[in-house]
Coordinates of C-alpha atoms (C1' of nucleotides) in Angstrom, one line a residue:
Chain A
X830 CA 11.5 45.4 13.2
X831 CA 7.9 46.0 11.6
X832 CA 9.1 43.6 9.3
X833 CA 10.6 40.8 10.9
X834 CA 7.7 40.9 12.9
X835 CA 5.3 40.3 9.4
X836 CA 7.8 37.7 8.5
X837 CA 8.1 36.1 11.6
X838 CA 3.9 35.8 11.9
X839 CA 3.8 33.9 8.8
X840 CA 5.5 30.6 10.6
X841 CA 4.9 31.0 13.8
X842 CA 1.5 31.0 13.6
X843 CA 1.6 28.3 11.3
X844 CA -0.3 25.0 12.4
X845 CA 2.8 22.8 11.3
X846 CA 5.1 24.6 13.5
X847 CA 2.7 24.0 16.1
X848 CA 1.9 20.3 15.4
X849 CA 5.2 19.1 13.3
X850 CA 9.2 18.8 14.5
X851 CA 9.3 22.2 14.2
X852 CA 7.7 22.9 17.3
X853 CA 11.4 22.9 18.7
X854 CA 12.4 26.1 16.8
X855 CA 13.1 29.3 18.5
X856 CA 12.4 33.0 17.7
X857 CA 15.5 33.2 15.3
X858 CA 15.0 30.0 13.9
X859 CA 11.5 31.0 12.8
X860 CA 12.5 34.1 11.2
X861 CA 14.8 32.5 9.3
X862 CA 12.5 29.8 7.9
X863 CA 10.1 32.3 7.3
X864 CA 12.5 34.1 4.7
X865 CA 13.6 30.8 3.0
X866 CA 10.6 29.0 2.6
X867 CA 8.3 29.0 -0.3
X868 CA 5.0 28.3 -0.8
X869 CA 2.6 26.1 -3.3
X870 CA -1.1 25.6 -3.8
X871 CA -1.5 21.9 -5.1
X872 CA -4.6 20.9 -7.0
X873 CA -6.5 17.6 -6.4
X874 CA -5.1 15.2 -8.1
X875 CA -1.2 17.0 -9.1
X876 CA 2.0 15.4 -7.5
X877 CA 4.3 17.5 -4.9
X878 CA 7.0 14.8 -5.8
X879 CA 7.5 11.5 -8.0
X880 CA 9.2 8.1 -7.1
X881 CA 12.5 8.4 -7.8
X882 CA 12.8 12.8 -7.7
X883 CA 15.6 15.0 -5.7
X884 CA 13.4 16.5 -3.8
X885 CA 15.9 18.5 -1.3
X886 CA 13.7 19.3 1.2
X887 CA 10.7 18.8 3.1
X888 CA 7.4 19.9 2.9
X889 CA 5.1 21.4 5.4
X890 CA 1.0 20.4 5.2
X891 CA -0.7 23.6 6.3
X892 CA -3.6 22.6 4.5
X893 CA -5.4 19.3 2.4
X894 CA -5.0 15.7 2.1
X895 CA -1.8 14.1 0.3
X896 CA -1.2 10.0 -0.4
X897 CA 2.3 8.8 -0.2
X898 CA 2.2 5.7 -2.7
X899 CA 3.4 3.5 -5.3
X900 CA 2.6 2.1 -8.5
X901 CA 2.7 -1.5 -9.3
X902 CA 3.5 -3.2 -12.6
X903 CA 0.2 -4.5 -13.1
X904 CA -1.1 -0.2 -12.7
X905 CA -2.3 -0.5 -9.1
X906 CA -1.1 2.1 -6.8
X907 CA -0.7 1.1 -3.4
X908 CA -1.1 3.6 -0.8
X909 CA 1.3 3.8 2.1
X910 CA 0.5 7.0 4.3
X911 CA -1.9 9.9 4.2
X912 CA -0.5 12.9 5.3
X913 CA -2.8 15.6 6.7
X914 CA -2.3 19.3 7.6
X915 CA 0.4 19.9 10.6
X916 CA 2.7 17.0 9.2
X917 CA 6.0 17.6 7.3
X918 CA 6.7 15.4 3.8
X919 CA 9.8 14.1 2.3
X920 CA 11.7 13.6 5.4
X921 CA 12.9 10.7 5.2
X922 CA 14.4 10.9 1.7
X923 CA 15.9 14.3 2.6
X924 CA 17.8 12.4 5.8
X925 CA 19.0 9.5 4.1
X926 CA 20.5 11.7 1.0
X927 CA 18.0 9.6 -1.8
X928 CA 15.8 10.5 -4.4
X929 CA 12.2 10.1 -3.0
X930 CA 11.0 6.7 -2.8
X931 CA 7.1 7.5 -3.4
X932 CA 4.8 9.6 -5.2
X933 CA 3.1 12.5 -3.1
X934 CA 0.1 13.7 -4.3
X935 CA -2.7 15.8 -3.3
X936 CA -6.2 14.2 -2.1
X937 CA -7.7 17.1 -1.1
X938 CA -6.7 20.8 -2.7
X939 CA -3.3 21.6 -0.3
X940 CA -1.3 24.2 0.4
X941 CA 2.5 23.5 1.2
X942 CA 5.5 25.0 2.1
X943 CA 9.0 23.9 0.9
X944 CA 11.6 24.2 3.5
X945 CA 15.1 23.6 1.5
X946 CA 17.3 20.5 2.8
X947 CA 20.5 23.3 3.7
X948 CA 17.9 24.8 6.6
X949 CA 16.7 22.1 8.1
X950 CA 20.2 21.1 7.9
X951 CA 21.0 23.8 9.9
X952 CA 18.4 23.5 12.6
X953 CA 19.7 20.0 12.7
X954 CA 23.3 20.9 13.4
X955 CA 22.2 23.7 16.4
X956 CA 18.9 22.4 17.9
X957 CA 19.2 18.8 19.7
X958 CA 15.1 19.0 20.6
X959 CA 14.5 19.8 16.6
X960 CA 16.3 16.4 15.5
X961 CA 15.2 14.4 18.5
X962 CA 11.8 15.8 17.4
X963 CA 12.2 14.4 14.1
X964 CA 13.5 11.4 15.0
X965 CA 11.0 10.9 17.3
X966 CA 8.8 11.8 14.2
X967 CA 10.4 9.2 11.9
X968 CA 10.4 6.6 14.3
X969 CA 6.7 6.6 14.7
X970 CA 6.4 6.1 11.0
X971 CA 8.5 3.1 11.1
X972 CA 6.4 1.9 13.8
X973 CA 3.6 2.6 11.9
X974 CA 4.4 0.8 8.7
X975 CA 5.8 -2.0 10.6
X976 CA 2.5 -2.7 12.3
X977 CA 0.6 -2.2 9.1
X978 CA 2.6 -4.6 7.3
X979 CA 1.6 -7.4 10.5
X980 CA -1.7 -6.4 9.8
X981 CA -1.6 -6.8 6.2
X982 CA -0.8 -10.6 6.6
X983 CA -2.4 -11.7 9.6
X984 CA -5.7 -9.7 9.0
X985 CA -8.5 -10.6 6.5
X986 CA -9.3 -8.0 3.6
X987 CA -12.6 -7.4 5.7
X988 CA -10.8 -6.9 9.0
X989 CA -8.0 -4.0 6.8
X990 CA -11.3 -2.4 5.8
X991 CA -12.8 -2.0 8.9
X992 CA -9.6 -1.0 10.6
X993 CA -9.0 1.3 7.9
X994 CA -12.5 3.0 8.2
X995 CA -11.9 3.6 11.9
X996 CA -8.3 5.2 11.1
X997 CA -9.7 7.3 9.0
X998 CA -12.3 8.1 11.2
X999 CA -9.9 8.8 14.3
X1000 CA -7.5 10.8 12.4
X1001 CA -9.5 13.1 9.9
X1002 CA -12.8 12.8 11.8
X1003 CA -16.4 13.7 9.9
X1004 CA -18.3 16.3 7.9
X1005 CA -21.3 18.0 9.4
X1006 CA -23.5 15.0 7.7
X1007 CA -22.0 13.0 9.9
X1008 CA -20.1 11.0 6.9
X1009 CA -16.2 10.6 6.9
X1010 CA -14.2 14.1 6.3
X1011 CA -11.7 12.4 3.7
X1012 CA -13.4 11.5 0.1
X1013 CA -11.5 8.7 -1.2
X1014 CA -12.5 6.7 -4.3
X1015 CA -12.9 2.9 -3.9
X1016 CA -10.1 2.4 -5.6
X1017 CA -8.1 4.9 -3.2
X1018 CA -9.3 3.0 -0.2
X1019 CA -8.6 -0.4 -1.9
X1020 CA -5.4 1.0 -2.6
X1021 CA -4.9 1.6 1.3
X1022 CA -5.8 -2.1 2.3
X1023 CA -4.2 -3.2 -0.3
X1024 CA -6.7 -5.3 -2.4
X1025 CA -8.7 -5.1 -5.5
X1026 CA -11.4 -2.1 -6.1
X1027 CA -14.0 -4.8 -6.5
X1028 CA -13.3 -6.7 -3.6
X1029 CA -13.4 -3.3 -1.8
X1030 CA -16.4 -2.0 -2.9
X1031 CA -18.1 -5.1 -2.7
X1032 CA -17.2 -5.3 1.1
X1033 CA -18.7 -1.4 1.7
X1034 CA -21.8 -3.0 0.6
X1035 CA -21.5 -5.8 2.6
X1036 CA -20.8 -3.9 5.8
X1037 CA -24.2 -1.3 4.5
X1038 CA -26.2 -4.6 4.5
X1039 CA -24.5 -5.5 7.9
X1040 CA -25.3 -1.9 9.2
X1041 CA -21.9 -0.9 10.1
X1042 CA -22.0 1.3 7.8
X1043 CA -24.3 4.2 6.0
X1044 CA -23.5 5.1 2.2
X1045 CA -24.3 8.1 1.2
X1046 CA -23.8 8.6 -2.1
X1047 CA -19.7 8.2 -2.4
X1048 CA -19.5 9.7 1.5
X1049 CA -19.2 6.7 4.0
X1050 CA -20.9 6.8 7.6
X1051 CA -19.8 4.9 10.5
X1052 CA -22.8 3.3 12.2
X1053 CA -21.4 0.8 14.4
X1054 CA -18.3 1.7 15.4
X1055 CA -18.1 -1.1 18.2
X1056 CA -19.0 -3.9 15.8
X1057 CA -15.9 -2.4 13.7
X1058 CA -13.9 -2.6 16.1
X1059 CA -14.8 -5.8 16.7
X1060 CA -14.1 -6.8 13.3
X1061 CA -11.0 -5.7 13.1
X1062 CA -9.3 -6.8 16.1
X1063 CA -10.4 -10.3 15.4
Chain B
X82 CA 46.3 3.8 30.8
X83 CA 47.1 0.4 30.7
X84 CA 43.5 -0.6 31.8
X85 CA 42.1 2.0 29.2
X86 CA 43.8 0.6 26.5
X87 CA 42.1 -3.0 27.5
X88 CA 38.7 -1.3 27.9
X89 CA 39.0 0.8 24.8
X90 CA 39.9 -2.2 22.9
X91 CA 37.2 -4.0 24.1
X92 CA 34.7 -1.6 21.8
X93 CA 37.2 -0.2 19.6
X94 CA 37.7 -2.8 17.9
X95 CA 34.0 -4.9 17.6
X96 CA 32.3 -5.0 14.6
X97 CA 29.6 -3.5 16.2
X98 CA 31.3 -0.1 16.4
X99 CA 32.8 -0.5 12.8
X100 CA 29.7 -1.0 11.1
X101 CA 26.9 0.9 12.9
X102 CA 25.8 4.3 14.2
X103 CA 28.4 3.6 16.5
X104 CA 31.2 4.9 14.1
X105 CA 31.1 8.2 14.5
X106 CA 32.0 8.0 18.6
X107 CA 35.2 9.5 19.2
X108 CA 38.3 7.7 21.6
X109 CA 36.6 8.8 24.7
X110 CA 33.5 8.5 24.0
X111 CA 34.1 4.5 22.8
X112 CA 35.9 4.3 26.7
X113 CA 33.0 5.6 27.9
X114 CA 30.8 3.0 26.0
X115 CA 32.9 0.3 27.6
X116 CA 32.7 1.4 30.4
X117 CA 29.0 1.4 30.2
X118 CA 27.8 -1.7 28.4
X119 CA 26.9 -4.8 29.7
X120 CA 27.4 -8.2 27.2
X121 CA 25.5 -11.4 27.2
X122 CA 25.1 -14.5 25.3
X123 CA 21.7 -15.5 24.3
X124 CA 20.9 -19.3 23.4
X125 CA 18.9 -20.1 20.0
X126 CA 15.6 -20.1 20.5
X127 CA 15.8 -17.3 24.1
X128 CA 14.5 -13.7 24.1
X129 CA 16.4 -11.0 24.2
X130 CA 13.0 -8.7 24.8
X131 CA 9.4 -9.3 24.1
X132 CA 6.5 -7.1 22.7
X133 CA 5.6 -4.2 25.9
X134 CA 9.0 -4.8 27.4
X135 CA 10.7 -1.8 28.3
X136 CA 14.2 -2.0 27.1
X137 CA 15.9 1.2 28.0
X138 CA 18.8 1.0 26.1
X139 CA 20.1 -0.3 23.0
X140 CA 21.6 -3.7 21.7
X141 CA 24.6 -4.0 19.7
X142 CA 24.8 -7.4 17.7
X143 CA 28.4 -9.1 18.2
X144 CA 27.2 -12.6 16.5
X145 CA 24.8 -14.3 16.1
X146 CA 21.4 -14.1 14.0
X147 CA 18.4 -12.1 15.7
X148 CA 14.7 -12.3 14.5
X149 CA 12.2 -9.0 15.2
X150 CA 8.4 -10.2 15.2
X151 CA 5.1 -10.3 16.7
X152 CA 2.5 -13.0 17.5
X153 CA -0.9 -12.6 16.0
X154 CA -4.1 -13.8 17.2
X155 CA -3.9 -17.1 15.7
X156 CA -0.2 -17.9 17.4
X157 CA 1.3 -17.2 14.0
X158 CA 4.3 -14.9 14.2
X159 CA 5.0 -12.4 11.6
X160 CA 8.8 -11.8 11.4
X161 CA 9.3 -7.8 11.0
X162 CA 13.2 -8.0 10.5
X163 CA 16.5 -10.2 10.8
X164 CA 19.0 -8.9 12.4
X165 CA 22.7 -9.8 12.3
X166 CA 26.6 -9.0 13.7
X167 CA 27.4 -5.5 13.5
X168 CA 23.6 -3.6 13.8
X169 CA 21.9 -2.4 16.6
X170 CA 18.9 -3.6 18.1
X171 CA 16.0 -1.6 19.7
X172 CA 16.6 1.8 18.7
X173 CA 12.8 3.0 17.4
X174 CA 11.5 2.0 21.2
X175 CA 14.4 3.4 22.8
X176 CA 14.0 6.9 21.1
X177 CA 10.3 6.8 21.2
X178 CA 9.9 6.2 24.6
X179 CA 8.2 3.4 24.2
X180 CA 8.3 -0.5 25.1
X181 CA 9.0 -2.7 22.6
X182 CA 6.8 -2.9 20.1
X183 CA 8.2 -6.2 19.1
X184 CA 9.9 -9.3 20.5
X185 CA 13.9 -10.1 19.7
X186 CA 14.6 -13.7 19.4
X187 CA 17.7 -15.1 18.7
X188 CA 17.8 -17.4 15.5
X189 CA 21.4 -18.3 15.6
X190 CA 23.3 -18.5 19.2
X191 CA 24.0 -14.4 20.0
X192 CA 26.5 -12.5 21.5
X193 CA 25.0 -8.9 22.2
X194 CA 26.3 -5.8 24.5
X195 CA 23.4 -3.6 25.7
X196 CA 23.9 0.3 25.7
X197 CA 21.6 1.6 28.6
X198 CA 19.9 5.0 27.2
X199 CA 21.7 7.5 29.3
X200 CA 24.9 6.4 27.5
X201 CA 23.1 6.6 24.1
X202 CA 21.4 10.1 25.0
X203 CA 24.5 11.5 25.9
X204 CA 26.0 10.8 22.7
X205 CA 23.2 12.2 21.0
X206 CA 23.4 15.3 22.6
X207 CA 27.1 15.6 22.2
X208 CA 28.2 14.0 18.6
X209 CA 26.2 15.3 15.9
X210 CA 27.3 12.8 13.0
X211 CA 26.1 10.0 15.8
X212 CA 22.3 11.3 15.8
X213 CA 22.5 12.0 11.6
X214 CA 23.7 7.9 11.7
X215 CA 21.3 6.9 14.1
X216 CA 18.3 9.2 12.1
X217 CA 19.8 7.3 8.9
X218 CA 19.4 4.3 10.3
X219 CA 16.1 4.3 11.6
X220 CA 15.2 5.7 8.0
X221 CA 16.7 3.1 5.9
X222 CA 14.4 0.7 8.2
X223 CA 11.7 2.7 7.4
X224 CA 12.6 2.7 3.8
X225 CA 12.6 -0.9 3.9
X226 CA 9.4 -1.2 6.0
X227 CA 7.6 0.6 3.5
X228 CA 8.7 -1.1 0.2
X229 CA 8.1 -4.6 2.0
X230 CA 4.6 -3.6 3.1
X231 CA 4.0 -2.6 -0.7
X232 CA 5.7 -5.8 -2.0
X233 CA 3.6 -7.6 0.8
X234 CA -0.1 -6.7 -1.2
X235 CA 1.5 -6.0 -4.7
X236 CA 3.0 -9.4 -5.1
X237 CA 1.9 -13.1 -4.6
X238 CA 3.5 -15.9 -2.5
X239 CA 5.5 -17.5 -5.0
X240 CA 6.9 -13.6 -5.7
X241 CA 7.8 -13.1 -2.5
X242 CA 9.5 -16.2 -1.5
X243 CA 11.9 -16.2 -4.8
X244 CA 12.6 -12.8 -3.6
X245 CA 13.4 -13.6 0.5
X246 CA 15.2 -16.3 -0.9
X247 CA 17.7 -14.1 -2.6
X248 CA 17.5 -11.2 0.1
X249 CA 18.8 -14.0 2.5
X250 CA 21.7 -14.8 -0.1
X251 CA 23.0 -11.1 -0.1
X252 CA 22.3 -10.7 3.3
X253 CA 23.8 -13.6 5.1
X254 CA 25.7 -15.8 2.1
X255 CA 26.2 -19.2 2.0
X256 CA 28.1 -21.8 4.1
X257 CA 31.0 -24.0 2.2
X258 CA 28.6 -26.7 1.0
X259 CA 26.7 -23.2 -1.3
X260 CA 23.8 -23.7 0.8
X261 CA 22.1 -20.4 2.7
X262 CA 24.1 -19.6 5.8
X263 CA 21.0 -18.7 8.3
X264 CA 19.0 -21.4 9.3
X265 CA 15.8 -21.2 9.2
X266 CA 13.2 -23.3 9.7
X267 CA 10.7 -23.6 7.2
X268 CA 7.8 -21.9 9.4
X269 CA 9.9 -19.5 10.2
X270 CA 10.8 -18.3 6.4
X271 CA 6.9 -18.4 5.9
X272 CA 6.5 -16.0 8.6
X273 CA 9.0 -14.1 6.7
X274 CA 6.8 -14.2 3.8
X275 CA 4.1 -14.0 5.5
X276 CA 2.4 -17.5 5.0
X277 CA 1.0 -20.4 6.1
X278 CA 4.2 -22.7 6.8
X279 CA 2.6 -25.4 4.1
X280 CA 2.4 -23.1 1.5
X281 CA 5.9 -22.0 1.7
X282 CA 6.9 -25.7 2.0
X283 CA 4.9 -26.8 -0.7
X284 CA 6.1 -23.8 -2.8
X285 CA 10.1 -24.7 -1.7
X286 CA 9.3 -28.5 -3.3
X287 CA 8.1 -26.8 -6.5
X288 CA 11.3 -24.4 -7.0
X289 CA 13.7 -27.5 -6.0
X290 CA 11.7 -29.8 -9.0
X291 CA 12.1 -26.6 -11.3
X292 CA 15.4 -26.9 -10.4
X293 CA 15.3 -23.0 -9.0
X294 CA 16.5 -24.0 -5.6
X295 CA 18.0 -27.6 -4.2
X296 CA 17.2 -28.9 -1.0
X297 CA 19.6 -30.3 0.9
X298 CA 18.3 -31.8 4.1
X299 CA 16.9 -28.6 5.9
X300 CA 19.2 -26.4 4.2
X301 CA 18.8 -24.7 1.0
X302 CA 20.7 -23.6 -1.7
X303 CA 20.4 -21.3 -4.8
X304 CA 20.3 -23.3 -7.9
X305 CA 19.8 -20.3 -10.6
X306 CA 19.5 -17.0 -9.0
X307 CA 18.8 -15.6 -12.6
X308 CA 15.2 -17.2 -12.8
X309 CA 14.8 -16.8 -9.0
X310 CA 15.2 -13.0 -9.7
X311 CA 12.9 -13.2 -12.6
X312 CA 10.5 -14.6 -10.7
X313 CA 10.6 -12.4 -7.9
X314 CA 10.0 -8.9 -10.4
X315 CA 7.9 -10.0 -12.8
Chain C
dA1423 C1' -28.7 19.5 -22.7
dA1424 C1' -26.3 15.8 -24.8
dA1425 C1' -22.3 13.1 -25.0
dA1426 C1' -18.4 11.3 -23.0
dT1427 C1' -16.0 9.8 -19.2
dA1428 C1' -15.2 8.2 -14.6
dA1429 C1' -16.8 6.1 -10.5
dC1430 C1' -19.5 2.8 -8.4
dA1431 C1' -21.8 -1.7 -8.3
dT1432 C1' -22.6 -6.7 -8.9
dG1433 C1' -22.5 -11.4 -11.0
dA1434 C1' -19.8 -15.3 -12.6
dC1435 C1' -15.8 -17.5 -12.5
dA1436 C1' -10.9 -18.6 -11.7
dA1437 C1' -6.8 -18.5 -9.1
dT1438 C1' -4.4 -18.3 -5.0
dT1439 C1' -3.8 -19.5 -0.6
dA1440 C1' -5.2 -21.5 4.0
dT1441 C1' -6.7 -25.3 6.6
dC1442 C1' -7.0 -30.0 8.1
dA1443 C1' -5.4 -34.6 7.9
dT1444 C1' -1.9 -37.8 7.5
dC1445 C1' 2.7 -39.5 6.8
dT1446 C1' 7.7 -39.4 6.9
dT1447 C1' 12.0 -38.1 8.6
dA1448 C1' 15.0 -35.9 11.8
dA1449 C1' 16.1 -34.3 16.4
dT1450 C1' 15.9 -34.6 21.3
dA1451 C1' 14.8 -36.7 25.7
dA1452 C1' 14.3 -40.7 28.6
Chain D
dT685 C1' 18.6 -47.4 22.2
dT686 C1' 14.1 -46.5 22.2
dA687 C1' 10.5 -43.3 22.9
dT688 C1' 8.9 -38.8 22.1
dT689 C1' 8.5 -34.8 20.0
dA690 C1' 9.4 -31.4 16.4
dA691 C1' 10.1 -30.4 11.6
dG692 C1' 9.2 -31.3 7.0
dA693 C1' 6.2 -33.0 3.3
dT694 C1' 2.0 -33.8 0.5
dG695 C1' -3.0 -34.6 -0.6
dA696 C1' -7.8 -33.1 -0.3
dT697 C1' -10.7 -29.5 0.3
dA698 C1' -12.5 -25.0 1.5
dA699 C1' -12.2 -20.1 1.9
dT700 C1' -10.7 -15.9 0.3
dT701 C1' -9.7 -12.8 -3.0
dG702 C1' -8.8 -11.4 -7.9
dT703 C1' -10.3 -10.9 -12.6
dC704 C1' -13.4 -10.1 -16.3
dA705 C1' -17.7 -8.8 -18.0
dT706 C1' -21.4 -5.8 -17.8
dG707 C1' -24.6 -2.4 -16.0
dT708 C1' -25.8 1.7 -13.5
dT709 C1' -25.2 6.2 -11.7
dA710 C1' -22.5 10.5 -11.2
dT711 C1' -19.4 14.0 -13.1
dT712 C1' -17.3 16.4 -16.7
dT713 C1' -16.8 18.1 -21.1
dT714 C1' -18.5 19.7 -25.4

DNA sequence: AAAATAACATGACAATTATCATCTTAATAA
DNA sequence: TTATTAAGATGATAATTGTCATGTTATTTT
């Protein structure tokens, strides 16, 4: 009892099963992830998984910044989601039976957890609202990438940056300074819009001149977060 | 049980049911699906939604070609996804609870039945291997999303019209006289590829005097898919 | 602290791609 | 059939973006 109890705190307190598909889980369900889950501190800058690994599970964000990307022939590595804490990772690979089709890696120091594919399996087979959840959860990553991938051909690089700076702004908000809470490189954020590092850091200085923006140091600031939006609608 | 048999066999038997999620319905509930569905015939060129519709249900592709896109700004439309006999149409709104975040057009002259939701929730709460098909499905888009999206910034023009050009081959195959079975007009397949319709034309010209692809009137045909696939990699 | 490396920045230039104009050919309507 | 419109084609040009070179400023490492 005193010890199911212990066990049982571990997950349930957890902000992914508060925030992810695993909301859906009941008391039981909880206990049992609790005891066959594992955890992982990841370093800035290690991989949780490689293009092309069995990764047999998913992953739980409880804390840090991870990219989902790949790498190109000609070395660039193109960026296609951030993941933050609350959100599961490797879903998609684990549902459709393949190895993983990106690279995760940590942008921020994270701590995971690594729920194995045979449980979630489980919760899949005896909880409807669990795999509605993650299909719910799935879908709005397809709608996602789909939108993106408009953007990417109907907008301008300058438009993708400005959007990009607001996303980032909405979803991982700011530091005490005031300046954006994720610390990408240039070439991380070129790698998001998809263009060149020059071409992106030359555009940061453009928008400084243009007072949208404040750079502090390597931290960016929004200034003038109508004229962004501006920008990047049209 | 004479008019069951003609209702069943109305479902049993389409494609639709043989190659989508819809496979994993058992005998009643395919009579139950015939029971339900509606079917229309949509003209070349005519809507079968548009973006902020809501759909409430799903469409099953008898025949026919279907585009997925969206209109930018500038009236050019970006074509997210063809669509063709035997798939499903409108699932990510349906089980988001969304309205479309797209509009379905039909390319070729369709023949569709539309599941309304009830019907498709039902299943899903009562035939596991339906919802693991459906999840797959929606992932296998997403999949596809994704790697386009990176294909989209990683490669240029030229790249990505070799490779659409051979995508279209596996996908759809040719007609008798070797040429690509869906039609296409030009501005479409640059909305495909996500260009201006002259550079896609002007690009076409160049692979038909490099002898990559032949153009014969409006149609196209494949010429030497070796080099085309060279192209499209490297 | 000095050296080495990585990240940031900017200029010069080249390549790619879009835009606008014009023309031809094919499809459709009158 | 002729007129009208849509689709396809091509040239000229401009705009955007990428590449290479080089310099500066931070960060690490020794």
């Amino acid at each position: 009892m005193q010890q199911t109890n212990i066990v049982m705190n571990k997950c349930d307190q957890c902000i992914v099963r508060q925030l992810s598909s695993l909301k859906a889980l009941n008391k039981e369900e909880v206990i049992k992830l609790a005891s066959s889950k594992t955890t992982y501190k990841i370093k800035k800058g290690e991989a949780l998984f490689e293009e092309g690994e069995v990764t047999n599970g998913v992953f739980c964000v409880k804390d840090g910044v991870g990219k989902l990307s790949k790498l190109s022939a000609n070395g660039k590595d193109q960026i296609v989601k951030l993941v933050k804490s609350g959100e599961l990772l490797g879903q998609r690979s684990m549902i459709s039976n393949e190895p993983a089709n990106l690279t995760a890696k940590a942008i921020a120091d994270m701590e995971v957890c690594f729920i194995p594919k045979t449980e979630i399996i489980n919760f899949f087979n005896n909880n409807n609202q669990f795999s509605l959840n993650m299909m719910q959860s799935v879908c709005e990553d397809l709608k996602e990438s789909e939108n993106e991938k408009i953007a990417l051909v109907q907008k301008t690089v300058k438009q993708r940056l400005a959007e990009t700076l607001l996303h980032l702004h909405d979803e991982f908000g700011e530091d005490a300074d005031k300046t954006l809470k994720v610390q990408l490189t240039r070439e991380e954020l070129a790698g998001i819009i998809g263009t060149a590092t020059e071409s992106c850091i030359r555009l940061l200085s453009d928008f400084n001149k243009l007072g949208l923006i404040e750079l502090v140091g390597k931290k960016i600031m929004l200034k003038d977060v109508r004229a962004l939006k501006k920008l990047a609608d049209n």
